[in-house]
Short mmCIF file of C-alpha atoms and ligand atoms in Angstrom, two decimals:
data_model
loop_
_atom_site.label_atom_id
_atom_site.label_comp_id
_atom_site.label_asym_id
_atom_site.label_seq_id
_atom_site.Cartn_x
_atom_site.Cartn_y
_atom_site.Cartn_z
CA UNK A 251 -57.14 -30.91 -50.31
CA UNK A 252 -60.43 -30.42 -48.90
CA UNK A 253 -59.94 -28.56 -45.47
CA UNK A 254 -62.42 -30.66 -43.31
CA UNK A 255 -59.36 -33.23 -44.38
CA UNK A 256 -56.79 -31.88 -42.88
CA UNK A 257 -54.68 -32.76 -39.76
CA UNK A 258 -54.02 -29.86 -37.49
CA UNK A 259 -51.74 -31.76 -34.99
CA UNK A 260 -49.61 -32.73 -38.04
CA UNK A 261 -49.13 -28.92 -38.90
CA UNK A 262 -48.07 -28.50 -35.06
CA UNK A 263 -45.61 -31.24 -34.68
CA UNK A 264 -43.91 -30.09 -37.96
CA UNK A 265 -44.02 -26.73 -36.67
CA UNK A 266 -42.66 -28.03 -33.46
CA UNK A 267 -39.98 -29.99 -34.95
CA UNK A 268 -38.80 -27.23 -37.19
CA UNK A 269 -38.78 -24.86 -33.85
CA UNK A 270 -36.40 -27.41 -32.44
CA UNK A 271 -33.81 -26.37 -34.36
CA UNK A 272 -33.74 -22.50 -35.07
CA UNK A 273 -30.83 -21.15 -32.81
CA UNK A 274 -30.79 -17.18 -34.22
CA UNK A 275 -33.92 -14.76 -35.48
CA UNK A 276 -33.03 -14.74 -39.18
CA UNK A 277 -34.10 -18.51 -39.12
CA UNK A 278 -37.22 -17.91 -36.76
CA UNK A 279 -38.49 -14.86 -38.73
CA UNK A 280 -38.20 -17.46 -41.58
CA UNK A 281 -40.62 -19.70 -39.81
CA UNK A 282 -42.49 -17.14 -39.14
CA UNK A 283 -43.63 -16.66 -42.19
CA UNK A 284 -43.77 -20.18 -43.50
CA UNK A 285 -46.75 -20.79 -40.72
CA UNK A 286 -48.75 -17.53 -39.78
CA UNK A 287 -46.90 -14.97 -42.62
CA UNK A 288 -49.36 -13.33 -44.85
CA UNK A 289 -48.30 -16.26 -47.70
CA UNK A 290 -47.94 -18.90 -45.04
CA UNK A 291 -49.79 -22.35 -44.17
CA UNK A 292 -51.98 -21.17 -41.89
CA UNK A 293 -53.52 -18.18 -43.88
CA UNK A 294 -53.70 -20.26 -47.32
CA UNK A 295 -56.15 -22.38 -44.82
CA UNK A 296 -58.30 -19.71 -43.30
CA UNK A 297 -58.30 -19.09 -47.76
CA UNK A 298 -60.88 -22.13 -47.48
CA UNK A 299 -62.75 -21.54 -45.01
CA UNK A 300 -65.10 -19.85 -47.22
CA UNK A 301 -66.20 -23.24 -48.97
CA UNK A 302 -67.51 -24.13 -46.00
CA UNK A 303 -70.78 -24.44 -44.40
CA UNK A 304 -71.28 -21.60 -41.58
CA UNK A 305 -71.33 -24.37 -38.52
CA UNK A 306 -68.43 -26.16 -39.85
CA UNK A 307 -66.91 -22.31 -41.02
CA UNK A 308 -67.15 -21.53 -36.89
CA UNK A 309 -65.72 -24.74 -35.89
CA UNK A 310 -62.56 -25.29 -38.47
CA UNK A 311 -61.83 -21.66 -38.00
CA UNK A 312 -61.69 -21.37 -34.28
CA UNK A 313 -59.61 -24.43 -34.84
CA UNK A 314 -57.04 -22.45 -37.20
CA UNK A 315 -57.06 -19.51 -34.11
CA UNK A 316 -55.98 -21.58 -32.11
CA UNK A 317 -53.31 -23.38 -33.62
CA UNK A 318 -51.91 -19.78 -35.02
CA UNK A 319 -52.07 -18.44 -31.59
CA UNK A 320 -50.47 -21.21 -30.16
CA UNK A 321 -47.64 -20.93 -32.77
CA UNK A 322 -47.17 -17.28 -32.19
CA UNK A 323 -47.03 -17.98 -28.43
CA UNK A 324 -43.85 -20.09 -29.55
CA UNK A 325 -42.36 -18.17 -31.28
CA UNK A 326 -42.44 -15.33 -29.78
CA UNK A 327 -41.07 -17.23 -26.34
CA UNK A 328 -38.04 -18.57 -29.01
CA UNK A 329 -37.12 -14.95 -29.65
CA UNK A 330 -36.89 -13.97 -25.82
CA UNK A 331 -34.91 -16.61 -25.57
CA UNK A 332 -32.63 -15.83 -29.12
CA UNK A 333 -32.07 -12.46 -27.68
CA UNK A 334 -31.31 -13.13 -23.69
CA UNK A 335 -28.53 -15.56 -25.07
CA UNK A 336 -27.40 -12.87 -27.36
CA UNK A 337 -27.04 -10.40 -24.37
CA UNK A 338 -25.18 -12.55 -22.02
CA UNK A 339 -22.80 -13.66 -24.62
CA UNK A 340 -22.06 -10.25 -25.12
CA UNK A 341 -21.28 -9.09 -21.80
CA UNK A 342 -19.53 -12.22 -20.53
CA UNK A 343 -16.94 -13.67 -22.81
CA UNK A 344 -15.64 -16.57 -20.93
CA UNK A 345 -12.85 -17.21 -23.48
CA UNK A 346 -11.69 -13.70 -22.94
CA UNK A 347 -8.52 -13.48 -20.34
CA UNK A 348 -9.10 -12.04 -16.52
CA UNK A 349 -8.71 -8.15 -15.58
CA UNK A 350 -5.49 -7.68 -13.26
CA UNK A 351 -6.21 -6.29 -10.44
CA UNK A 352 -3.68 -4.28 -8.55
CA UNK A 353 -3.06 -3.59 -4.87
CA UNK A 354 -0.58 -1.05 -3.60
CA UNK A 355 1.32 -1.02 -0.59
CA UNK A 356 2.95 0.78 1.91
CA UNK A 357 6.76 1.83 1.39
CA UNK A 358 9.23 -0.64 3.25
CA UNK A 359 10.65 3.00 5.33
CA UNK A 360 6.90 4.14 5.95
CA UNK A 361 6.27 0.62 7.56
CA UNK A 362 9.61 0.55 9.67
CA UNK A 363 8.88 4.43 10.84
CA UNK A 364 5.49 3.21 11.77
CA UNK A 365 6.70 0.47 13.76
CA UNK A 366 9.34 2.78 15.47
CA UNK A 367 7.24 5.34 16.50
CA UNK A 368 4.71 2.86 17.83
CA UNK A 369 7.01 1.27 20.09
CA UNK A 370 8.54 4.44 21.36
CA UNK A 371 4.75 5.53 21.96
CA UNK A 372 4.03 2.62 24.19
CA UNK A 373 7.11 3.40 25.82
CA UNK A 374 5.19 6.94 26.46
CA UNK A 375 7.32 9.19 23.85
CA UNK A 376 5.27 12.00 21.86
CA UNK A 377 6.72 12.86 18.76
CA UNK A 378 7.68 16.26 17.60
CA UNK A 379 8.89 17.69 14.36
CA UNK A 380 11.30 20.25 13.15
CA UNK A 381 12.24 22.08 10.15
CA UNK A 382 14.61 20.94 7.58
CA UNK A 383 15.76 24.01 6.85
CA UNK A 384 18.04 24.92 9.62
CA UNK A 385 20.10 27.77 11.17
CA UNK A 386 23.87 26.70 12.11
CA UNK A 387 22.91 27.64 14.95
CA UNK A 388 20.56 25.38 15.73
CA UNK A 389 22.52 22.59 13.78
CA UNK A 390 25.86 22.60 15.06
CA UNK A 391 26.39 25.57 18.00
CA UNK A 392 23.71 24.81 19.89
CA UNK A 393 24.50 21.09 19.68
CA UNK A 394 28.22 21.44 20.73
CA UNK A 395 29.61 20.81 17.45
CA UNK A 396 32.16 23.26 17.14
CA UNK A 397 32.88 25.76 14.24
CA UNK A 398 36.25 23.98 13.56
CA UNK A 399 34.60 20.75 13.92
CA UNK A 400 34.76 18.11 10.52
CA UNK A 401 31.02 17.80 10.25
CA UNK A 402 31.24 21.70 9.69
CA UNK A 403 32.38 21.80 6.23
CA UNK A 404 31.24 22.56 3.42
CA UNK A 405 32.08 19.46 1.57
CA UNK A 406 29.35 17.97 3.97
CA UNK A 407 26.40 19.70 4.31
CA UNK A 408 24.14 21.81 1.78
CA UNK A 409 24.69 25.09 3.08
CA UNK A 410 21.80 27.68 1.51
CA UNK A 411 21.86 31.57 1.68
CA UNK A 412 22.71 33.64 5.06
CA UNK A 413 23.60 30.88 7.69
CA UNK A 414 20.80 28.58 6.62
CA UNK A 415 21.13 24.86 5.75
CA UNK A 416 19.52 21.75 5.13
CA UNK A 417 19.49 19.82 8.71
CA UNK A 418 22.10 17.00 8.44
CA UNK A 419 20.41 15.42 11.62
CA UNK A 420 16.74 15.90 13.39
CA UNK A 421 18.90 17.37 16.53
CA UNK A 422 18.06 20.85 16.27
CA UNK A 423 14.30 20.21 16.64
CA UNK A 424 15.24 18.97 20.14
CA UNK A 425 16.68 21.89 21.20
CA UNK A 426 13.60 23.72 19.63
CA UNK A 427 11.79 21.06 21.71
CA UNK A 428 13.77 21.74 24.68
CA UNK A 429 12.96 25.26 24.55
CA UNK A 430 9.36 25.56 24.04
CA UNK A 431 8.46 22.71 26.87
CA UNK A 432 9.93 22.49 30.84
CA UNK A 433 11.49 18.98 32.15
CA UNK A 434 10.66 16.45 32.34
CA UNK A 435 10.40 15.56 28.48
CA UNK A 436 9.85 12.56 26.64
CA UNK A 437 10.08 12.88 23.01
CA UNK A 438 10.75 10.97 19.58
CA UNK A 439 11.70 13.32 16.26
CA UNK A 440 11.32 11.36 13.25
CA UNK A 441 12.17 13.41 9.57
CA UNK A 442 13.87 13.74 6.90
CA UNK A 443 18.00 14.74 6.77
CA UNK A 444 20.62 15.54 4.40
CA UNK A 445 24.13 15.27 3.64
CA UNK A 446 26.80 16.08 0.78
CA UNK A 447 27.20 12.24 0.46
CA UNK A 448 26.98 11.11 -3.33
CA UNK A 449 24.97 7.61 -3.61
CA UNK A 450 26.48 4.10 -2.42
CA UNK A 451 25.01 1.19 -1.29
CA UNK A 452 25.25 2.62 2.01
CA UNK A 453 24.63 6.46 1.73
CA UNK A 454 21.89 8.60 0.10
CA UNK A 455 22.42 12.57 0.30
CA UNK A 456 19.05 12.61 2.36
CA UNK A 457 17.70 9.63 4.50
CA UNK A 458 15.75 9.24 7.92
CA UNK A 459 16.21 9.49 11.12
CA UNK A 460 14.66 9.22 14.41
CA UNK A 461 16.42 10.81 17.51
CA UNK A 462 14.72 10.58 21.11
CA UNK A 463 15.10 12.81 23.84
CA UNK A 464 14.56 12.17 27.25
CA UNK A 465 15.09 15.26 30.16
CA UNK A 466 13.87 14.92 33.94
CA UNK A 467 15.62 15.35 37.33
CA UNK A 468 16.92 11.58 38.25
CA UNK A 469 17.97 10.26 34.46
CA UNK A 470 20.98 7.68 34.27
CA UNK A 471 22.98 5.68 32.25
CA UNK A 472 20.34 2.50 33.41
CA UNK A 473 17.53 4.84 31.96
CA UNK A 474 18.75 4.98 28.29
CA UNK A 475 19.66 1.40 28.72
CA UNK A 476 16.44 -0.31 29.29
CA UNK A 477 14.56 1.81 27.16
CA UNK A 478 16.92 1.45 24.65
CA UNK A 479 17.12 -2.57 25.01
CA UNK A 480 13.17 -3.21 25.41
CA UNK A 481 13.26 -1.38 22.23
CA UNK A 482 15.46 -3.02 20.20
CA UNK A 483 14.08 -6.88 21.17
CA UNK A 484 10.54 -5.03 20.30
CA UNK A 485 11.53 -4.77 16.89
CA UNK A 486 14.18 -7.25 16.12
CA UNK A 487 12.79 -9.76 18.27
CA UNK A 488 13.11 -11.02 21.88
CA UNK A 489 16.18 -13.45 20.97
CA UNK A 490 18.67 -10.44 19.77
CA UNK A 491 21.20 -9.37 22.63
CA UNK A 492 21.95 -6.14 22.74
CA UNK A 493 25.90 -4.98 23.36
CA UNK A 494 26.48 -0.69 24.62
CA UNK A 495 29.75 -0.03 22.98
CA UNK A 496 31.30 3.43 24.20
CA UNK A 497 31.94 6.21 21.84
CA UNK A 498 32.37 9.69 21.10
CA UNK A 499 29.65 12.25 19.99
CA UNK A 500 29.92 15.99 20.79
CA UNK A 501 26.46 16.23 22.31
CA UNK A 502 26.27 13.13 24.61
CA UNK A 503 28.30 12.43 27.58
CA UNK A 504 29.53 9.64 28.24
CA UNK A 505 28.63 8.65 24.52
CA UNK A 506 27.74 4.82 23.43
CA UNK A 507 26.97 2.69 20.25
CA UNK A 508 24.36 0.01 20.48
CA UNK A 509 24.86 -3.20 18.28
CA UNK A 510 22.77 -6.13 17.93
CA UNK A 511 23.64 -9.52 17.42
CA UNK A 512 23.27 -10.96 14.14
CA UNK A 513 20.32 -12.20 13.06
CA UNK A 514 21.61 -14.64 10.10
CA UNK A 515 24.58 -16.14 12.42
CA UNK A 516 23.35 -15.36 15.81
CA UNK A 517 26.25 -14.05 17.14
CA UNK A 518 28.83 -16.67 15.44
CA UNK A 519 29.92 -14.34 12.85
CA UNK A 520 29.69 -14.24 9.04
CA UNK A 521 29.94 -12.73 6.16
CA UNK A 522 26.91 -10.40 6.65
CA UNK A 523 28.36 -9.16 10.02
CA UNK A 524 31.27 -8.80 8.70
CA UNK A 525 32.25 -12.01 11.10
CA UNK A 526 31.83 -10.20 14.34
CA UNK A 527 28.27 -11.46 15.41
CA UNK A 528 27.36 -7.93 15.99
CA UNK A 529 25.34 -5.09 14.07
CA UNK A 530 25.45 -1.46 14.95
CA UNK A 531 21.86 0.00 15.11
CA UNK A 532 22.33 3.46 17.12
CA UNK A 533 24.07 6.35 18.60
CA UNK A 534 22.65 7.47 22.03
CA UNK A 535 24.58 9.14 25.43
CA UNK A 536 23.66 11.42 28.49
CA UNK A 537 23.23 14.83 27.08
CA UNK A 538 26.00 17.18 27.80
CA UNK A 539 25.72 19.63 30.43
CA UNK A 540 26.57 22.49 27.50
CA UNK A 541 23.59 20.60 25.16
CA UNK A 542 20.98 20.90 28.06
CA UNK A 543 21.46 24.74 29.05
CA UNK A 544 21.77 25.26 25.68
CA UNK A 545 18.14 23.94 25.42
CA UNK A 546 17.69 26.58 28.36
CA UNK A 547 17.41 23.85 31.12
CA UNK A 548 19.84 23.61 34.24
CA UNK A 549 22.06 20.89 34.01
CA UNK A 550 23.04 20.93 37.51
CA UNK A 551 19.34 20.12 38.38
CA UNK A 552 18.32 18.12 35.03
CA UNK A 553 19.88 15.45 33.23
CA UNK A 554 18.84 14.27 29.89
CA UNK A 555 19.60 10.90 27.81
CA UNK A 556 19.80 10.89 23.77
CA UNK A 557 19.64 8.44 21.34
CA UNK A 558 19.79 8.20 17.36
CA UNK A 559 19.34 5.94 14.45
CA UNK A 560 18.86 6.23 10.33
CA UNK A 561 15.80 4.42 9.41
CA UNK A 562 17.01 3.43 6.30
CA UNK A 563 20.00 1.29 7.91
CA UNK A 564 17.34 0.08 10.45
CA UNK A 565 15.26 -1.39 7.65
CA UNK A 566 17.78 -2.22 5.50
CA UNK A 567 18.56 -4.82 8.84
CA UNK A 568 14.97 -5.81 9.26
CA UNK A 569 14.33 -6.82 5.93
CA UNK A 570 18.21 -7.75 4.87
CA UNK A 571 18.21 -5.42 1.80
CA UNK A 572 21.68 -4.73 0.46
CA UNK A 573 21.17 -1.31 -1.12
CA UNK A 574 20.08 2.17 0.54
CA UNK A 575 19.37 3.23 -3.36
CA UNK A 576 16.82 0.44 -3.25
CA UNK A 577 14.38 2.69 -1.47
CA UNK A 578 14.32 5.67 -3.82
CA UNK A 579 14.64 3.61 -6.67
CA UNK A 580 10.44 2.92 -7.26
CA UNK A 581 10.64 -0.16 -8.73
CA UNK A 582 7.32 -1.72 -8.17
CA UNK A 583 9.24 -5.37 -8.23
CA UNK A 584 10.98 -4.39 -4.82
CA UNK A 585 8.33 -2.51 -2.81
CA UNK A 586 5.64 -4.89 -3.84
CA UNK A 587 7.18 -7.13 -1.60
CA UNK A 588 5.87 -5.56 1.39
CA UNK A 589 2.08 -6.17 0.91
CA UNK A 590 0.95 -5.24 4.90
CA UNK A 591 -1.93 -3.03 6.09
CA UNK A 592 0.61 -0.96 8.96
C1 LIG B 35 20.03 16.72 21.57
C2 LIG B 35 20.90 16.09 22.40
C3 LIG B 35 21.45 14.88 22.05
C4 LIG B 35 21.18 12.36 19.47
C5 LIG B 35 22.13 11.26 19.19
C6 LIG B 35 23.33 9.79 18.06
C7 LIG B 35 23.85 9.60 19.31
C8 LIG B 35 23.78 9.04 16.86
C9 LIG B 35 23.52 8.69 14.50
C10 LIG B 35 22.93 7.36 14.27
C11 LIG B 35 23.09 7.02 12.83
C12 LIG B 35 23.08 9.55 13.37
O1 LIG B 35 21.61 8.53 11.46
S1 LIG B 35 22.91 8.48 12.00
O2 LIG B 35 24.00 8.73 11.14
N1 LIG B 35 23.12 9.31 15.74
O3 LIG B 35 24.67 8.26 16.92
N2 LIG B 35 22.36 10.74 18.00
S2 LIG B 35 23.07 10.62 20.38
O4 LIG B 35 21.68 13.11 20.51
C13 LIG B 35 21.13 14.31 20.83
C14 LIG B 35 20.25 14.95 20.00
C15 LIG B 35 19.69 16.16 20.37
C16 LIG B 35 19.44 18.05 21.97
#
């Protein structure tokens, strides 16, 4: 065919058309070199362009630039493309199935401490701290438990070297408190505690507590008893009563056990108060003159009023879980269920 014959809009279109359909390089390369490879269309008719006269030489071939520059443009632009699929299909696989993402959370005690010590802060307690390792001294003596006394023995309490032991409650750092500050005092102890108790639903051979300790010159029975009751509805909730039982303890005087009415039956009884309508949440009393001068302060000018609770039995109420072991336990099933920011 003579070139001056030949259609250079039909060479596009097919060009075009075969474009159309070229999804990966292998196939574009291909094209490639059907239309502007060494061998290709476009080259066998620049081949002509020598039969020609030099006019019609200038005009075919700028013709033939154009159209291969045009269909370089192309395909060029159809291999950006060819490769930006290629790279997002690689990094986002759609069909693939979503990353888990995990969130921790605090422990169930960490969050009932917290809320504790927050009330007793409002109430304008500072908290204090003591060692766990203890003298009996400090543990029993100075906290009128005497040597004959049940609590004493062996059987009960992890006795170390010497007369040290592992503090069965947080008392002792009172009278530490007591003894490095003057009345009047106003303090919370939160820590750890241990005790010879094998594992039960009930009892763990260390647990929590948080005492309070309150000494100034004009304290009364009506002093523990408000402070004691705002607390309680603070944390259980406005609708609880709250009952002062009396009771025995050998560093309070008189000595009292606070219970709260139940929260499933509201009082009625059932099975989960054991059908009394009541829960006991505390210890507390006036300290004993004996405690106080122990502490170095004079009882007949000072008067103190105690109080004491184990956090795990607090938040084993809160939350209604059955089992003190529960909270040692670290089964992710259990403490994921108290997703909170406290
Ligand atoms: C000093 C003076 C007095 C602290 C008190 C209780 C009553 C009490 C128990 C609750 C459950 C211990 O965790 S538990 O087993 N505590 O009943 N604690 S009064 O009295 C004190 C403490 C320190 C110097």
């Amino acid at each position: 065919m003579k070139i001056q014959n030949v259609d250079f809009d039909s060479y596009y279109s097919e060009f075009l058309k075969e474009l159309e359909n070229i999804e990966d390089l292998s196939s574009l390369n291909q094209l490639k070199g059907k239309f502007i490879g060494r061998k290709g269309k476009i080259n066998e008719l620049f081949k002509n362009l020598k039969d020609l006269e030099p006019q019609g030489r200038k005009v075919i071939g700028g013709k033939l630039n154009e159209l291969k520059e045009k269909i370089s443009f192309l395909l060029e632009k159809k291999a950006q493309e060819i490769k930006a699929r290629a790279q997002t299909e690689r990094t986002v696989d759609l069909s693939l199935p979503g990353k888990r993402s995990w969130c921790g959370s605090f422990h169930p005690l960490t969050i009932t401490l917290r809320q504790i010590i927050e009330i007793f802060q409002t109430l304008g307690f500072r908290v204090e701290e003591g060692p766990e390792i203890e003298t009996e001294y400090f543990n029993f003596e100075a906290l009128n438990i005497p040597a004959d006394h049940p609590a004493r023995d062996e059987q009960d309490s992890f006795y170390l070297e010497d007369n040290f032991l592992l503090r069965t409650h947080t008392s002792p750092a009172q009278i530490r408190v007591m003894q490095k500050y003057q009345p009047p005092i106003k303090v919370i102890v939160p820590g750890k505690c241990f005790r010879r108790d094998a594992f039960d639903a009930t009892h763990s051979p260390m647990f929590h507590q948080v005492e309070g300790l309150v000494v100034a010159e004009k304290i009364s029975m009506g002093d523990l008893k408000g402070t004691i009751q705002v607390f309680t509805k603070r944390l259980f909730g406005e609708e609880r009563e709250v009952r002062f039982r009396p009771s025995y303890f050998p560093f309070t005087e008189p000595s009292c056990e606070v219970d709260i009415s139940c929260g499933v039956c509201g009082g009625e009884g059932c099975r989960s108060c054991g059908y009394s309508g009541w829960l006991e949440i505390m210890g507390a009393g006036l300290v004993h003159p004996q405690v106080l001068r122990n502490g170095g302060y004079d009882p007949e000018r000072f008067r103190g009023f105690a109080f004491g609770m184990g956090v795990e039995r607090i938040a084993m109420l809160k939350y209604g879980i059955p089992d003190i072991r529960w909270f040692y336990n670290n089964d992710v099933r259990f403490l994921d269920q108290f997703k909170t920011f406290r």
